[in-house]
Amino acid sequence: MAALEGGVAACAVSSGSAAVAMTIMALAGAGDNFVSSIHVHGGSSHQFSGLAKQMGIECRFVKSRGPNDFAAAINDKTKFVWVETISNPSNMILDFEALSLVCHAKGVPLICDNTFGCAGYFCRPIDHGVDIVVHSATKWIGGHGTTVGGIIVDGGTFNWGIHGERFPQFHDPQTKLWERFTRRAFAIRCQFEVLRDTGSTLSAPSAQQLLIGLESLAVRCERHAQNTAEVANWLREQPLVAWVSYVGHPDHPDHQGALRYLQRGFGSVICFGLRGGFEGCARFCEALKMVIIAAKYVTPFSCVFTIVICFDSLGDAKTLVLHPASTSHEHISPEDRAEIGVTDDMIRLSVGIEHISDIKADFTQAFEQILEPGEIRQVEDRKIQLQKEINSRLFSPSAHL
């Protein structure tokens, strides 16, 4: 993983959540703070506002994307700045290089959750000024929903030596991490101090599963990217879809950032809104047959509240949907959800590597479950009309000129 991400060393841990928690504990303590974009995964947001707070560590959320706003949140007690490659689920791409300049000028490292970057296949943040990268290896690295794991990668780019007052843990007279290990000091602290104390060890069977997953990473990600682009374009044509958020679309607000920081494609996660709102999302998800629902929620049609109903995960070979407002971001107030773009009509879609026609077919039959009988008739009539138009163009005399 260090090689794939362009780092100098890495620490494998038991889960992505463990990677996040251990990174916090490696750098911050009671009375300290760190700065994070508010546009982060719901699990990370909960750790930042809950677990970190219990440890006496303040998380300062920044709502905007402006580097100057991040700079304004940093003080002498700040230990790092946290962002995501493509924010989950709002699909925002921040300017890594501009943020890196701000962080380094203030004497703090820039950390990026690169889970959506797929182990460096789509993005290598360290190449763009990021100092530390974390992953939920459960996702694209494993790729098949067979195990859980996390990775912390040390880019070896932050100079802990000249910031000894802010980071005394690297200058302890007993361990002498900076003096002995220099560029690998952070990774060594994670491996031999924080990992030892937390016990967040990656099991041997999990390590084997993740290594097997890495063998097919490039092949899977290529198919992920192809399917995602086609599904995103197809969704825009569906009458029940109000909007589609995909960084590969030229009209996406962060498309230029995607062109700058992503390679080999635009990832495999998109979000879209259904015209039926919350109720429409519930009907749609429950009607899916092949596509997997990552989590269930309380709906007018079901009183069962299950956080996880399957071991399959975002980034699997299998296509998966999630309703963020009632699951991953349910703990956030409606006002904060609206501010980060998590609306009641939003579906997050992790596109798998199945045949594209199978994905479209399952979505098509699920869309029809949202419609009333009269509306279904209108859609069918429209399909017939479109087919007639296509046939007339294909078989007209001018089509063969």
XYZ file of C-alpha atoms in Angstrom:
401
model
C 0.000 0.000 0.000
C 2.875 2.387 0.690
C 4.176 1.742 -2.823
C 0.750 2.138 -4.440
C 0.184 5.459 -2.679
C 3.726 6.781 -3.091
C 4.420 6.723 0.651
C 7.439 5.604 2.664
C 5.697 3.236 5.112
C 2.237 2.061 6.141
C 0.386 0.537 9.072
C -2.344 -2.060 8.494
C -5.149 -2.022 11.069
C -8.421 -3.780 11.821
C -10.810 -1.366 10.054
C -11.163 2.002 8.407
C -12.650 3.371 11.617
C -9.589 2.131 13.494
C -7.362 3.904 10.968
C -9.199 7.170 11.615
C -9.146 6.797 15.409
C -5.481 5.773 15.504
C -4.465 8.721 13.345
C -6.203 11.078 15.761
C -4.553 9.428 18.770
C -1.116 9.443 17.142
C -1.147 13.201 16.700
C -3.546 14.778 19.211
C -4.349 14.611 22.907
C -6.609 16.249 25.480
C -6.729 19.996 24.945
C -5.714 19.793 21.287
C -7.834 20.284 18.195
C -7.868 19.412 14.523
C -9.614 20.882 11.506
C -11.840 18.908 9.154
C -13.978 19.661 6.159
C -17.622 19.188 7.092
C -17.956 17.205 3.860
C -16.808 13.834 5.210
C -18.213 10.337 5.608
C -20.899 10.036 8.269
C -18.824 7.550 10.268
C -15.836 9.892 10.312
C -18.064 12.813 11.263
C -19.414 10.813 14.189
C -15.894 9.905 15.347
C -14.806 13.532 15.106
C -17.776 14.934 17.019
C -18.168 12.005 19.426
C -15.067 9.898 20.070
C -12.603 12.769 19.723
C -14.691 14.926 22.034
C -14.685 12.163 24.659
C -10.875 12.211 24.500
C -10.845 15.958 25.057
C -9.971 16.705 21.433
C -11.945 19.329 19.539
C -12.826 18.955 15.878
C -13.251 22.255 14.074
C -15.470 21.700 11.055
C -15.042 23.998 8.065
C -18.165 24.368 5.940
C -16.591 26.035 2.907
C -13.963 24.798 0.460
C -11.764 27.896 0.700
C -8.158 27.351 1.879
C -8.298 30.660 3.773
C -11.220 29.377 5.848
C -9.179 26.315 6.796
C -6.257 28.590 7.684
C -8.502 30.695 9.926
C -9.525 27.592 11.909
C -5.920 26.598 12.705
C -4.293 27.766 15.933
C -1.292 26.726 18.039
C -3.219 23.713 19.393
C -4.182 22.362 15.960
C -2.518 19.062 15.065
C -3.737 18.349 11.518
C -6.251 19.108 8.775
C -8.521 16.327 7.452
C -10.178 16.051 4.025
C -11.463 13.364 1.652
C -10.462 12.712 -1.958
C -14.060 12.747 -3.186
C -16.279 13.642 -0.268
C -18.793 11.013 0.751
C -21.567 11.440 -0.231
C -21.530 15.057 -1.488
C -18.987 14.350 -4.276
C -16.862 17.422 -3.572
C -13.181 17.608 -4.549
C -11.095 20.117 -2.595
C -7.895 21.725 -3.855
C -5.220 19.527 -2.242
C -2.284 21.614 -3.400
C -3.719 24.894 -2.111
C -4.672 23.290 1.217
C -1.221 21.735 1.497
C 0.434 25.147 1.197
C -1.842 26.508 3.932
C -1.218 23.552 6.258
C 2.543 23.571 5.860
C 2.703 27.330 6.357
C 0.846 26.792 9.646
C 3.061 23.852 10.647
C 0.471 21.045 10.499
C 0.150 17.986 8.217
C -2.635 17.523 5.684
C -4.397 14.154 5.977
C -6.665 12.670 3.323
C -9.108 9.778 3.470
C -8.377 8.306 0.041
C -10.841 5.419 0.207
C -12.609 6.732 -2.910
C -9.216 6.995 -4.615
C -9.075 3.184 -4.670
C -5.582 2.518 -3.317
C -4.039 5.060 -5.663
C -5.704 3.786 -8.832
C -7.856 6.902 -9.294
C -5.928 9.322 -7.079
C -2.589 9.554 -5.236
C -3.008 12.511 -2.856
C 0.607 12.336 -1.660
C 1.650 13.395 -5.174
C -0.335 16.601 -4.592
C 0.973 17.717 -1.205
C -0.952 15.477 1.202
C 1.215 14.103 4.034
C -0.787 11.143 5.368
C -3.383 8.954 3.658
C -5.898 6.590 5.262
C -8.156 3.960 3.723
C -11.005 1.727 4.634
C -9.472 -1.357 3.042
C -12.878 -3.016 3.412
C -13.965 -1.146 0.295
C -12.172 -1.258 -3.087
C -8.955 -2.791 -1.746
C -10.752 -5.951 -0.596
C -13.386 -5.483 -3.245
C -15.653 -8.422 -2.447
C -17.182 -7.807 0.981
C -15.253 -10.686 2.510
C -13.354 -8.912 5.283
C -12.715 -5.674 7.158
C -9.494 -3.685 7.350
C -7.862 -0.275 7.301
C -4.606 1.293 6.177
C -2.598 4.337 7.306
C 0.064 5.453 4.814
C 2.863 7.830 5.808
C 3.888 9.998 2.878
C 7.166 10.864 4.587
C 6.728 14.472 3.501
C 6.035 16.268 6.786
C 9.014 17.500 8.763
C 8.258 16.583 12.366
C 11.773 17.746 13.276
C 11.183 21.467 12.863
C 7.820 21.311 14.631
C 8.985 19.683 17.853
C 7.051 22.047 20.102
C 3.760 21.171 18.402
C 4.562 17.436 18.164
C 6.618 16.455 21.235
C 5.667 12.768 20.840
C 8.208 12.473 18.026
C 11.000 13.792 20.253
C 10.488 11.722 23.393
C 13.937 11.034 24.895
C 13.165 7.319 25.180
C 11.767 6.567 21.712
C 13.456 9.357 19.694
C 11.160 8.648 16.752
C 12.254 11.581 14.610
C 15.941 11.129 15.343
C 15.891 7.397 14.602
C 13.322 7.104 11.809
C 13.002 10.632 10.291
C 10.627 10.320 7.302
C 9.016 7.127 8.695
C 8.460 8.547 12.180
C 4.666 8.811 11.938
C 4.221 5.281 10.578
C 6.495 3.893 13.285
C 4.494 5.694 15.977
C 1.301 4.154 14.599
C 2.831 0.668 14.367
C 4.691 0.412 17.645
C 2.848 2.751 20.001
C -0.779 3.429 19.047
C -1.467 0.016 17.498
C 0.066 -1.723 20.499
C -2.029 0.286 22.953
C -5.348 0.046 21.087
C -5.048 -3.562 19.922
C -6.523 -2.685 16.519
C -4.536 -5.419 14.820
C -5.460 -6.662 11.359
C -6.066 -10.421 11.502
C -3.995 -12.744 9.333
C -7.017 -14.048 7.355
C -8.116 -10.453 6.707
C -4.628 -9.533 5.517
C -4.707 -12.477 3.114
C -8.123 -11.454 1.746
C -6.960 -7.875 1.210
C -3.795 -8.993 -0.576
C -5.902 -11.179 -2.859
C -8.151 -8.186 -3.497
C -5.190 -6.031 -4.513
C -4.282 -8.537 -7.226
C -7.429 -7.642 -9.178
C -7.647 -3.971 -8.167
C -6.706 -2.485 -11.548
C -9.029 -4.767 -13.521
C -11.949 -4.119 -11.183
C -11.433 -0.351 -11.065
C -11.313 -0.125 -14.843
C -14.713 -1.849 -15.039
C -16.043 0.204 -12.103
C -15.167 3.424 -13.940
C -16.693 2.289 -17.232
C -19.966 1.187 -15.636
C -20.195 4.311 -13.490
C -19.834 6.667 -16.441
C -22.513 4.798 -18.394
C -24.937 4.584 -15.467
C -24.471 8.287 -14.681
C -25.339 9.249 -18.250
C -28.268 6.814 -18.350
C -29.725 8.114 -15.076
C -29.907 11.607 -16.523
C -32.351 10.309 -19.105
C -34.736 8.762 -16.575
C -37.932 10.765 -15.917
C -37.966 9.923 -12.195
C -34.406 11.156 -11.606
C -34.330 14.819 -10.569
C -30.568 15.260 -10.600
C -27.281 13.325 -10.886
C -24.014 14.190 -9.120
C -21.005 12.647 -10.876
C -17.621 14.370 -11.024
C -17.088 12.970 -14.514
C -19.845 15.164 -15.939
C -18.444 18.397 -17.442
C -21.135 20.467 -15.703
C -20.279 19.139 -12.227
C -18.935 21.995 -10.040
C -15.740 20.048 -9.329
C -15.158 18.549 -12.765
C -12.024 20.646 -13.276
C -10.715 19.466 -9.913
C -11.439 15.900 -10.979
C -9.456 16.398 -14.187
C -6.593 17.805 -12.136
C -6.416 15.255 -9.337
C -7.976 12.047 -10.671
C -6.467 9.626 -13.160
C -7.830 6.638 -15.130
C -11.434 7.660 -14.529
C -13.732 9.490 -12.135
C -14.329 6.875 -9.457
C -17.287 4.571 -9.032
C -19.658 6.421 -6.705
C -22.400 8.761 -7.847
C -25.423 10.289 -6.168
C -28.817 10.992 -7.647
C -32.121 12.389 -6.469
C -35.525 10.772 -6.940
C -38.586 12.905 -7.591
C -40.548 10.921 -5.017
C -38.463 12.244 -2.108
C -37.971 10.109 0.994
C -40.954 7.873 0.240
C -39.834 7.402 -3.358
C -36.336 6.440 -2.203
C -37.811 3.877 0.184
C -39.992 2.314 -2.525
C -37.104 2.286 -4.985
C -34.605 0.652 -2.610
C -37.053 -1.989 -1.429
C -37.942 -2.866 -5.030
C -34.360 -3.618 -6.078
C -33.680 -7.297 -6.751
C -30.032 -7.579 -7.802
C -28.608 -4.319 -6.484
C -27.858 -4.513 -2.770
C -29.172 -2.116 -0.115
C -26.315 -1.236 2.247
C -28.629 -0.369 5.134
C -32.330 -0.168 5.896
C -34.230 2.558 7.641
C -37.644 3.255 9.126
C -40.154 3.780 6.313
C -43.957 3.912 6.039
C -43.739 0.418 4.549
C -41.480 -1.245 7.105
C -40.986 -0.832 10.828
C -37.695 -2.716 10.873
C -34.646 -0.560 11.595
C -31.469 -2.436 10.725
C -28.147 -0.637 10.559
C -26.415 -3.336 8.527
C -28.324 -6.031 6.698
C -25.429 -7.457 4.714
C -21.669 -7.718 4.815
C -21.376 -6.182 1.364
C -19.829 -2.739 1.367
C -19.233 0.349 -0.677
C -16.591 -0.441 -3.303
C -17.554 -4.089 -3.679
C -17.713 -5.836 -7.031
C -21.488 -5.745 -6.468
C -23.581 -2.640 -7.108
C -24.921 -1.145 -3.892
C -27.230 1.710 -2.895
C -27.638 3.686 0.314
C -30.045 6.365 1.530
C -27.609 8.621 3.457
C -30.186 10.847 5.175
C -31.649 7.920 7.126
C -28.487 5.843 7.630
C -24.896 7.125 7.460
C -25.889 10.752 8.160
C -28.980 10.100 10.288
C -27.178 11.354 13.419
C -26.670 14.797 11.846
C -29.365 17.450 12.207
C -31.589 18.098 9.166
C -30.117 21.609 8.923
C -26.533 20.305 8.799
C -27.522 17.586 6.334
C -29.012 20.194 4.036
C -25.874 22.299 4.319
C -23.652 19.460 3.102
C -26.079 18.424 0.389
C -27.487 15.272 2.011
C -31.135 15.623 1.045
C -34.079 13.311 1.657
C -34.258 12.477 -2.050
C -30.584 11.449 -2.310
C -29.496 7.927 -3.202
C -25.785 7.109 -3.062
C -24.835 4.538 -5.666
C -21.651 2.469 -5.616
C -21.493 0.983 -9.106
C -20.225 -2.597 -9.327
C -18.666 -4.637 -12.095
C -21.773 -6.561 -13.186
C -22.818 -6.327 -16.828
C -24.183 -2.846 -17.415
C -27.464 -4.162 -18.849
C -28.188 -6.038 -15.607
C -27.695 -2.881 -13.551
C -29.979 -0.863 -15.817
C -32.630 -3.593 -15.859
C -32.829 -3.748 -12.070
C -33.041 0.023 -11.799
C -35.735 0.156 -14.482
C -38.037 -2.303 -12.726
C -37.424 -0.542 -9.384
C -38.270 2.856 -10.876
C -41.589 1.433 -12.023
C -42.480 0.562 -8.423
C -42.491 4.267 -7.561
C -44.972 5.152 -10.277
C -48.741 5.011 -10.121
C -50.437 2.808 -12.794
C -51.231 5.806 -14.987
C -47.660 7.048 -14.800
C -46.327 3.602 -15.709
C -48.550 3.675 -18.799
C -47.095 7.058 -19.754
C -43.542 5.746 -19.372
C -44.373 2.681 -21.462
C -45.928 4.876 -24.145
C -42.819 7.031 -24.141
C -40.615 3.937 -24.529
C -42.700 2.784 -27.494
C -42.529 6.233 -29.078
C -38.749 6.404 -28.633
C -38.333 2.971 -30.183
C -40.455 4.037 -33.162
C -38.293 7.141 -33.604
C -35.116 5.057 -33.457
C -36.500 2.533 -35.945
C -37.594 5.257 -38.341
C -34.102 6.715 -38.339
C -32.411 3.333 -38.693
C -34.579 2.107 -41.538
C -35.246 5.326 -43.429
C -33.653 5.603 -46.918
C -31.435 8.470 -45.744
C -29.932 6.267 -42.996
C -28.067 4.280 -45.630
C -26.663 7.230 -47.569
